[in-house]
Coordinates of N, CA and C in Angstrom, one line a residue:
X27 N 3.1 -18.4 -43.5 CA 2.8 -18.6 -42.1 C 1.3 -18.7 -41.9
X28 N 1.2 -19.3 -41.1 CA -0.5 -19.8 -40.8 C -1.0 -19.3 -39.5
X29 N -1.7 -18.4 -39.1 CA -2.0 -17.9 -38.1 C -3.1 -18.6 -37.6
X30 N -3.5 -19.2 -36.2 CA -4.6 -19.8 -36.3 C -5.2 -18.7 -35.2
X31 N -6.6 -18.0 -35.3 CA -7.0 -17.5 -34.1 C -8.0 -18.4 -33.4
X32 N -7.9 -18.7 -31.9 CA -8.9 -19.2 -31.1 C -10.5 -19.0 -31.1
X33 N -11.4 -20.0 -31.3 CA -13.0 -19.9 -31.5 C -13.1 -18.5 -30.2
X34 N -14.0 -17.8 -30.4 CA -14.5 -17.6 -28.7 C -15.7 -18.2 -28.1
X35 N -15.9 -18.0 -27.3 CA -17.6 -18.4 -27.1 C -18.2 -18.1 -27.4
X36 N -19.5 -19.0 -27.6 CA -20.9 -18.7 -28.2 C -21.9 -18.0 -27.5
X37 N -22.9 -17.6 -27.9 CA -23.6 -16.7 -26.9 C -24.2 -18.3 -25.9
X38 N -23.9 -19.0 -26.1 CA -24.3 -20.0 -24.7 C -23.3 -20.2 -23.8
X39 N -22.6 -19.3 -23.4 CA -21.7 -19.5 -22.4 C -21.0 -18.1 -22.4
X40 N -20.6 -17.8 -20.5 CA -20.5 -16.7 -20.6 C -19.2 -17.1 -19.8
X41 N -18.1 -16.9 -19.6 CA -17.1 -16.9 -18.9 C -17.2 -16.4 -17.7
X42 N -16.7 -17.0 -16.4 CA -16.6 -16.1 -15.0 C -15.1 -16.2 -14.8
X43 N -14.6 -15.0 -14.9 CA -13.2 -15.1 -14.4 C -13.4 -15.6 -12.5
X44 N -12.1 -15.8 -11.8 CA -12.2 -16.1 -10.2 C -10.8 -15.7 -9.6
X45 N -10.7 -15.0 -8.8 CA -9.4 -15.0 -8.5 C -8.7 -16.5 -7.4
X46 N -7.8 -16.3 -7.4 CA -6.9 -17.5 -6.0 C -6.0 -16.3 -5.5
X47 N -6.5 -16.9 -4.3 CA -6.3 -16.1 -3.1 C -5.8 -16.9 -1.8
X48 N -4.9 -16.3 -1.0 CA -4.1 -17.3 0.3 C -5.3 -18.0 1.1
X49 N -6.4 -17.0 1.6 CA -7.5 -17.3 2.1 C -8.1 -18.3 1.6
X50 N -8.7 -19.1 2.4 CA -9.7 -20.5 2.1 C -11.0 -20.2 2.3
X51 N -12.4 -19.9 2.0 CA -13.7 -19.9 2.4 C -14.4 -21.4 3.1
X52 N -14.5 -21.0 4.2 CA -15.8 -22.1 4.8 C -16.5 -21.8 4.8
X53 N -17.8 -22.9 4.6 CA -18.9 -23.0 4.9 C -19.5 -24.3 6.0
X54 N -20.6 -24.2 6.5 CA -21.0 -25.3 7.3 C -21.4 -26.2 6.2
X55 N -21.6 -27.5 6.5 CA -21.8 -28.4 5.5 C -22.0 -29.9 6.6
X56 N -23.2 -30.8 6.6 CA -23.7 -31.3 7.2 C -23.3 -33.0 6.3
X57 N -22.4 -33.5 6.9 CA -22.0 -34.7 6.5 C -23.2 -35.8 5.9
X58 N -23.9 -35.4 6.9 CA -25.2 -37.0 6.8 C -25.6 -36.4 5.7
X59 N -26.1 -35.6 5.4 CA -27.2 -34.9 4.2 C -28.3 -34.8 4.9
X60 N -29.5 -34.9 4.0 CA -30.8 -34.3 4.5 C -31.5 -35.3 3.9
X61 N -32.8 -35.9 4.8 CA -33.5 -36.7 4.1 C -34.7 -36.3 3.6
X62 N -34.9 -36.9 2.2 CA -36.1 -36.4 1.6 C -37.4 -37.1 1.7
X63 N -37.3 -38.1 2.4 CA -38.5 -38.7 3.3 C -39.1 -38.0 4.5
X64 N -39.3 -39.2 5.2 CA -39.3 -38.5 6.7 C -38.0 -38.1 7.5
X65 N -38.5 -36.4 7.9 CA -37.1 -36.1 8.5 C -36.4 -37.0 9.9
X66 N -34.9 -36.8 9.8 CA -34.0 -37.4 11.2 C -34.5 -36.0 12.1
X67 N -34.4 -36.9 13.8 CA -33.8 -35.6 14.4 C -32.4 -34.6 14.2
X68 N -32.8 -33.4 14.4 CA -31.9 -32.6 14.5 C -30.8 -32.5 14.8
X69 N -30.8 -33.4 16.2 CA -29.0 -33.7 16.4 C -28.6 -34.8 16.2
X70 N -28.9 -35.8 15.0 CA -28.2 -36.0 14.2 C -27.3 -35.4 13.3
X71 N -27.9 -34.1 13.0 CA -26.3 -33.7 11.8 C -25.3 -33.1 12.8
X72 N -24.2 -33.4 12.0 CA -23.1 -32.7 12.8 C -22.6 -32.1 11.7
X73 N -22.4 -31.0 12.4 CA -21.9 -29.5 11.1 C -20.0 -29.6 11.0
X74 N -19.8 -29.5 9.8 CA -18.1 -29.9 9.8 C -17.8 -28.8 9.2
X75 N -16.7 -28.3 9.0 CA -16.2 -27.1 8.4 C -15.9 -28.1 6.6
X76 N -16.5 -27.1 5.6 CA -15.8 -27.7 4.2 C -15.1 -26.5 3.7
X77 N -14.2 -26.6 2.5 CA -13.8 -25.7 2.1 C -14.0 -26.2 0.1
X78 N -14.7 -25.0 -0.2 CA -15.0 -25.1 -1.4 C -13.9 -25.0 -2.2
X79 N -13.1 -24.2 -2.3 CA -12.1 -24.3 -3.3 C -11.2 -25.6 -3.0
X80 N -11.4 -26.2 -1.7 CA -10.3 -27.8 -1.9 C -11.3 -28.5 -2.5
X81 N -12.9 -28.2 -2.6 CA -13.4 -29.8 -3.1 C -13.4 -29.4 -4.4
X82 N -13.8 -28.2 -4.8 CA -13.8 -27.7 -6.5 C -12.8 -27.5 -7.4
X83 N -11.8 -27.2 -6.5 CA -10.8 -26.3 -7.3 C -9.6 -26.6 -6.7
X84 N -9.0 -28.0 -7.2 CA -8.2 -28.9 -6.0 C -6.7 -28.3 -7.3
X85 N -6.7 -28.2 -8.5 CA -5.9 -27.7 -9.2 C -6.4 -26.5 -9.9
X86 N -6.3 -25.3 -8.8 CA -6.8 -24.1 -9.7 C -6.8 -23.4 -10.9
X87 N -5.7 -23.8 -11.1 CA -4.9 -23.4 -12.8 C -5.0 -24.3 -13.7
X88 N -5.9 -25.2 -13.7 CA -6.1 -25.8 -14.5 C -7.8 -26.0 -14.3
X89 N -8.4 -25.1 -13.9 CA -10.1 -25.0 -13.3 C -10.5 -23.4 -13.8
X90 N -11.4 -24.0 -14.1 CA -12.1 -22.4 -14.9 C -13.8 -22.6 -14.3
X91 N -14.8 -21.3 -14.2 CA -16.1 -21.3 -14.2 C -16.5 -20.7 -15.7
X92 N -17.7 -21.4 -15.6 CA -18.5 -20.8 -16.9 C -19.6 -20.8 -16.5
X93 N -20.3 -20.0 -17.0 CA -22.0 -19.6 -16.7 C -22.5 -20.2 -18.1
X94 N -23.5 -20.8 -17.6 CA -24.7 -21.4 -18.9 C -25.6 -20.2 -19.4
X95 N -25.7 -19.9 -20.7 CA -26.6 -18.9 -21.2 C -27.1 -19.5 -22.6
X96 N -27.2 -20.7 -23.1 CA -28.4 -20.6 -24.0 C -29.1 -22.4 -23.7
X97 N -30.1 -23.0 -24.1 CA -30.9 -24.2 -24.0 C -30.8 -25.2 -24.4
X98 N -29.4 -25.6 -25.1 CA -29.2 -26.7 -25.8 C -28.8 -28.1 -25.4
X99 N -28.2 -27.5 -23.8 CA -28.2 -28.6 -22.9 C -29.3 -28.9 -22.1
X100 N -30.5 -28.3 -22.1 CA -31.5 -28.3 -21.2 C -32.2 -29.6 -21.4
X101 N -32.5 -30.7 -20.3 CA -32.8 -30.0 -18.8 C -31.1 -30.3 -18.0
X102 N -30.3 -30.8 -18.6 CA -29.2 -31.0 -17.5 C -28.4 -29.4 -17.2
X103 N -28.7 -29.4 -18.5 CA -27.9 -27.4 -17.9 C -28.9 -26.5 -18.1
X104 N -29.1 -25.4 -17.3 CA -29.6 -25.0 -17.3 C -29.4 -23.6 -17.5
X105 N -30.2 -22.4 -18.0 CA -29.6 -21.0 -18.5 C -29.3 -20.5 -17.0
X106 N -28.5 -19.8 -16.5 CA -27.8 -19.2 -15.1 C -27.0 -20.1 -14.6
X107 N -26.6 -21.6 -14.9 CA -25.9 -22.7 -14.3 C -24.5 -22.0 -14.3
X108 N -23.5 -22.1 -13.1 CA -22.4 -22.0 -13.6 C -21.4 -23.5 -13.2
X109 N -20.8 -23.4 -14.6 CA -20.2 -24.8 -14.6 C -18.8 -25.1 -13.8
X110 N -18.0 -26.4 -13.5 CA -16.7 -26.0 -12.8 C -16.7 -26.8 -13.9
X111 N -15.6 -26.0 -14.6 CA -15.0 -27.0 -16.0 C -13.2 -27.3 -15.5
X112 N -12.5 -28.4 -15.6 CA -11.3 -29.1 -15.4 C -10.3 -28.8 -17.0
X113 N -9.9 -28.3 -17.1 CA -9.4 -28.1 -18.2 C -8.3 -29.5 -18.5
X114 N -7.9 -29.9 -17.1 CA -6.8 -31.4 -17.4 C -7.2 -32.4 -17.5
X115 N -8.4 -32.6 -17.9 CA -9.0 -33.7 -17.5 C -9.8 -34.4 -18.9
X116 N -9.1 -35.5 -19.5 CA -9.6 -36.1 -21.0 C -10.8 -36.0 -21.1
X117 N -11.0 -35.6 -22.6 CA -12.8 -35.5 -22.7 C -13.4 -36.9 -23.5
X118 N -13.7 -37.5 -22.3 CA -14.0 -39.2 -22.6 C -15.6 -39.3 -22.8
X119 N -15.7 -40.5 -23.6 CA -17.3 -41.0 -23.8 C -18.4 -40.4 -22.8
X120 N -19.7 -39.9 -22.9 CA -20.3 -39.5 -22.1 C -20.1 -37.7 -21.3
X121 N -18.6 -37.7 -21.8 CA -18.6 -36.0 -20.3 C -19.2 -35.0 -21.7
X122 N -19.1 -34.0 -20.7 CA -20.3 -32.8 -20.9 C -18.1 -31.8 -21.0
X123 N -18.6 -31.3 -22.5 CA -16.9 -30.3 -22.3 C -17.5 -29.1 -23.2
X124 N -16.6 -28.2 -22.7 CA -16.4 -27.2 -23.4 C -15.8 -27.1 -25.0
X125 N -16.6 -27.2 -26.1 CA -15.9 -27.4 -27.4 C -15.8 -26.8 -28.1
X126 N -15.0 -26.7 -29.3 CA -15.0 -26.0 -30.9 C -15.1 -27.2 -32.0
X127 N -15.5 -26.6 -33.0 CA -15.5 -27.8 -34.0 C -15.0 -27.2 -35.4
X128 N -13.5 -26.8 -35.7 CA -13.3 -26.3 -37.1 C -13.2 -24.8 -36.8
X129 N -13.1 -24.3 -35.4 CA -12.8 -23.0 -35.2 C -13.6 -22.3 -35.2
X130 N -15.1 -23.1 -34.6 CA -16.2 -22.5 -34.7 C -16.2 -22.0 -33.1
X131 N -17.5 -21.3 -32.4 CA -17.3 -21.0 -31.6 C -17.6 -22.0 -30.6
X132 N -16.9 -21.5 -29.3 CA -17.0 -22.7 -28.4 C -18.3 -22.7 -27.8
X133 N -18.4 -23.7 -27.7 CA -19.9 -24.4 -26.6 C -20.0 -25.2 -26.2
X134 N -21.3 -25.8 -25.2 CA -21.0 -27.1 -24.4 C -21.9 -28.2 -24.8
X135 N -21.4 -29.5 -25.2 CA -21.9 -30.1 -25.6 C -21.3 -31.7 -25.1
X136 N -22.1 -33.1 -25.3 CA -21.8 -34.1 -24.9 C -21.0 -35.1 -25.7
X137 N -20.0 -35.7 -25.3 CA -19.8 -36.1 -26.4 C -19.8 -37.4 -27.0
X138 N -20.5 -37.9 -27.9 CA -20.5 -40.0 -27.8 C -19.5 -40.1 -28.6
X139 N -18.4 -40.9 -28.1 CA -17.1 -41.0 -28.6 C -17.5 -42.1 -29.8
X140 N -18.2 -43.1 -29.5 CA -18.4 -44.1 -30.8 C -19.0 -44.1 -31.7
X141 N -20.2 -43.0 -30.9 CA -21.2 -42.8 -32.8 C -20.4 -41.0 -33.1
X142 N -18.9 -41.1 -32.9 CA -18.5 -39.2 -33.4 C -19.3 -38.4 -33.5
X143 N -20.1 -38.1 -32.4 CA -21.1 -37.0 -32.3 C -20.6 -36.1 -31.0
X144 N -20.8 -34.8 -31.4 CA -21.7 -34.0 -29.8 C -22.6 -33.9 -29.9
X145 N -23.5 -34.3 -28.7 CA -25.0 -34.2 -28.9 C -25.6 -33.0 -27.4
X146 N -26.5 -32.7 -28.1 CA -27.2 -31.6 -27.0 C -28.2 -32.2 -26.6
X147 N -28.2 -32.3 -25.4 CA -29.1 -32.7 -24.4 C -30.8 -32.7 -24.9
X148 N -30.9 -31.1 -25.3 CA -32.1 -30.6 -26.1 C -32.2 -31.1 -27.3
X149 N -33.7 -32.1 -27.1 CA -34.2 -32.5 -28.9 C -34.5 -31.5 -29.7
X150 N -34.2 -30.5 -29.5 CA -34.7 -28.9 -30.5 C -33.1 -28.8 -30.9
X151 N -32.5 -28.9 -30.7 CA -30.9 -28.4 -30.9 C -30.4 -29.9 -31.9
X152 N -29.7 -29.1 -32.9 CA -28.7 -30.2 -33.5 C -27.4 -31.2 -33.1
X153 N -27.5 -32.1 -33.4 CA -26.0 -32.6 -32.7 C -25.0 -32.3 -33.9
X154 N -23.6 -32.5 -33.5 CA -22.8 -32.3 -34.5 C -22.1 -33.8 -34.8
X155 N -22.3 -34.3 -36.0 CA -21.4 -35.0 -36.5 C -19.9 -35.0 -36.5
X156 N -19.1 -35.6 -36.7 CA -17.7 -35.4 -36.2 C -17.0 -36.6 -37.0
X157 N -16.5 -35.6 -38.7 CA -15.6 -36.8 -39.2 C -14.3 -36.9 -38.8
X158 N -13.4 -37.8 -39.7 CA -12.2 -37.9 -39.8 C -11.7 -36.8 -39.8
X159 N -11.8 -35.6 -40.4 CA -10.6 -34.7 -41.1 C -11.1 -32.9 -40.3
X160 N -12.3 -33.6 -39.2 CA -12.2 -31.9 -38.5 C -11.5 -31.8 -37.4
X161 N -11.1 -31.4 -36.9 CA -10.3 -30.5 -35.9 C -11.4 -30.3 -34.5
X162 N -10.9 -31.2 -33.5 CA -12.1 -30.5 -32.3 C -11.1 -30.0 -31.0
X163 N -11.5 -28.7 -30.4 CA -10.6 -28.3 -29.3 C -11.4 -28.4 -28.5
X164 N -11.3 -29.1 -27.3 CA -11.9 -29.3 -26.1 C -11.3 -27.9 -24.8
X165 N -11.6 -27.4 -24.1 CA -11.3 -26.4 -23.3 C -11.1 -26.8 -22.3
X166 N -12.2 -28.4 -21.8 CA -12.0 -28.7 -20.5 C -13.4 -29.5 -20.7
X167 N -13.5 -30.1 -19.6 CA -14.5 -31.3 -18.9 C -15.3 -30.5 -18.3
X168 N -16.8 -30.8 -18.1 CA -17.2 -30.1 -16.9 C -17.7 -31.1 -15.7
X169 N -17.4 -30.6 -14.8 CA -17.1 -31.6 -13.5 C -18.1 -31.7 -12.6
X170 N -18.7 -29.9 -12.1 CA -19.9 -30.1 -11.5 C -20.5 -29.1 -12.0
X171 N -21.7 -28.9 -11.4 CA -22.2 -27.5 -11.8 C -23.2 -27.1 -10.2
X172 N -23.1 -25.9 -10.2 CA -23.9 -24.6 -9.6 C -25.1 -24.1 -9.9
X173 N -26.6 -24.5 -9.0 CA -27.5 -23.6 -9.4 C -28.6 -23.3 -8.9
X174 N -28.5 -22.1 -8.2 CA -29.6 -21.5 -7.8 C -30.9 -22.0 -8.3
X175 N -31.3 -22.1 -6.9 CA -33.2 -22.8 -6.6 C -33.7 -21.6 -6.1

């Protein structure tokens, strides 16, 4: 019998558990946005009620957060980022997923489907090659991210 145990994470990612709850959270949220020119008047925005868990977390059991903790994605991720990762959601050319490679530990990295690489954002960090005969477990896509200014 062959036991396989799951990578954990690497010290560049920290897990945030979240609960679901009946309750919805609003916030105000200004349709127009904000211009980074010259400002509009004021009463132009009109304040609408959003609810973050319908735009984030439209399938919550299949949505996880993760906090960014090391530089290998930098400048797109950043150390304190927390990520909204999709766990249903194919990890196609270009997305940013949560990965293992051979049951190594998980981390986040990009993936170019045609040259079989993950590559890190950061020219200091290695990318990984990716033959025929490894094994890669994806955890999930990441969708948006969170980050304190």
């Amino acid at each position: 019998m062959k036991i396989l145990n799951l990578p954990k994470f690497n010290k560049e990612l920290i897990n945030l558990p979240f609960r679901i709850d009946d309750n919805k959270v609003y916030v105000n949220y200004f349709d127009e946005g904000v211009q980074a020119g010259f400002p509009s008047p004021a009463e132009d925005f009109k304040e609408i009620p959003l609810s973050l868990d319908e735009k984030y977390l439209q399938n919550p059991q299949a949505t996880y957060l993760i906090k960014v903790a090391g530089n290998s994605m930098y400048p797109t991720l950043q150390i304190g980022d927390i990520l909204v990762v999709k766990s249903d959601q194919e990890f196609g050319d270009s997305d940013i997923g949560i990965v293992s490679v051979n049951q190594t530990d998980f981390t986040v990295k990009r993936f170019d489907k045609i040259k079989k690489k993950l590559l890190a954002d950061n020219s200091e960090f290695p990318n990984i090659e990716l033959n025929e005969e490894d094994t890669l477990i994806c955890l999930g896509v990441v969708k948006q991210l969170i980050r304190d200014l």
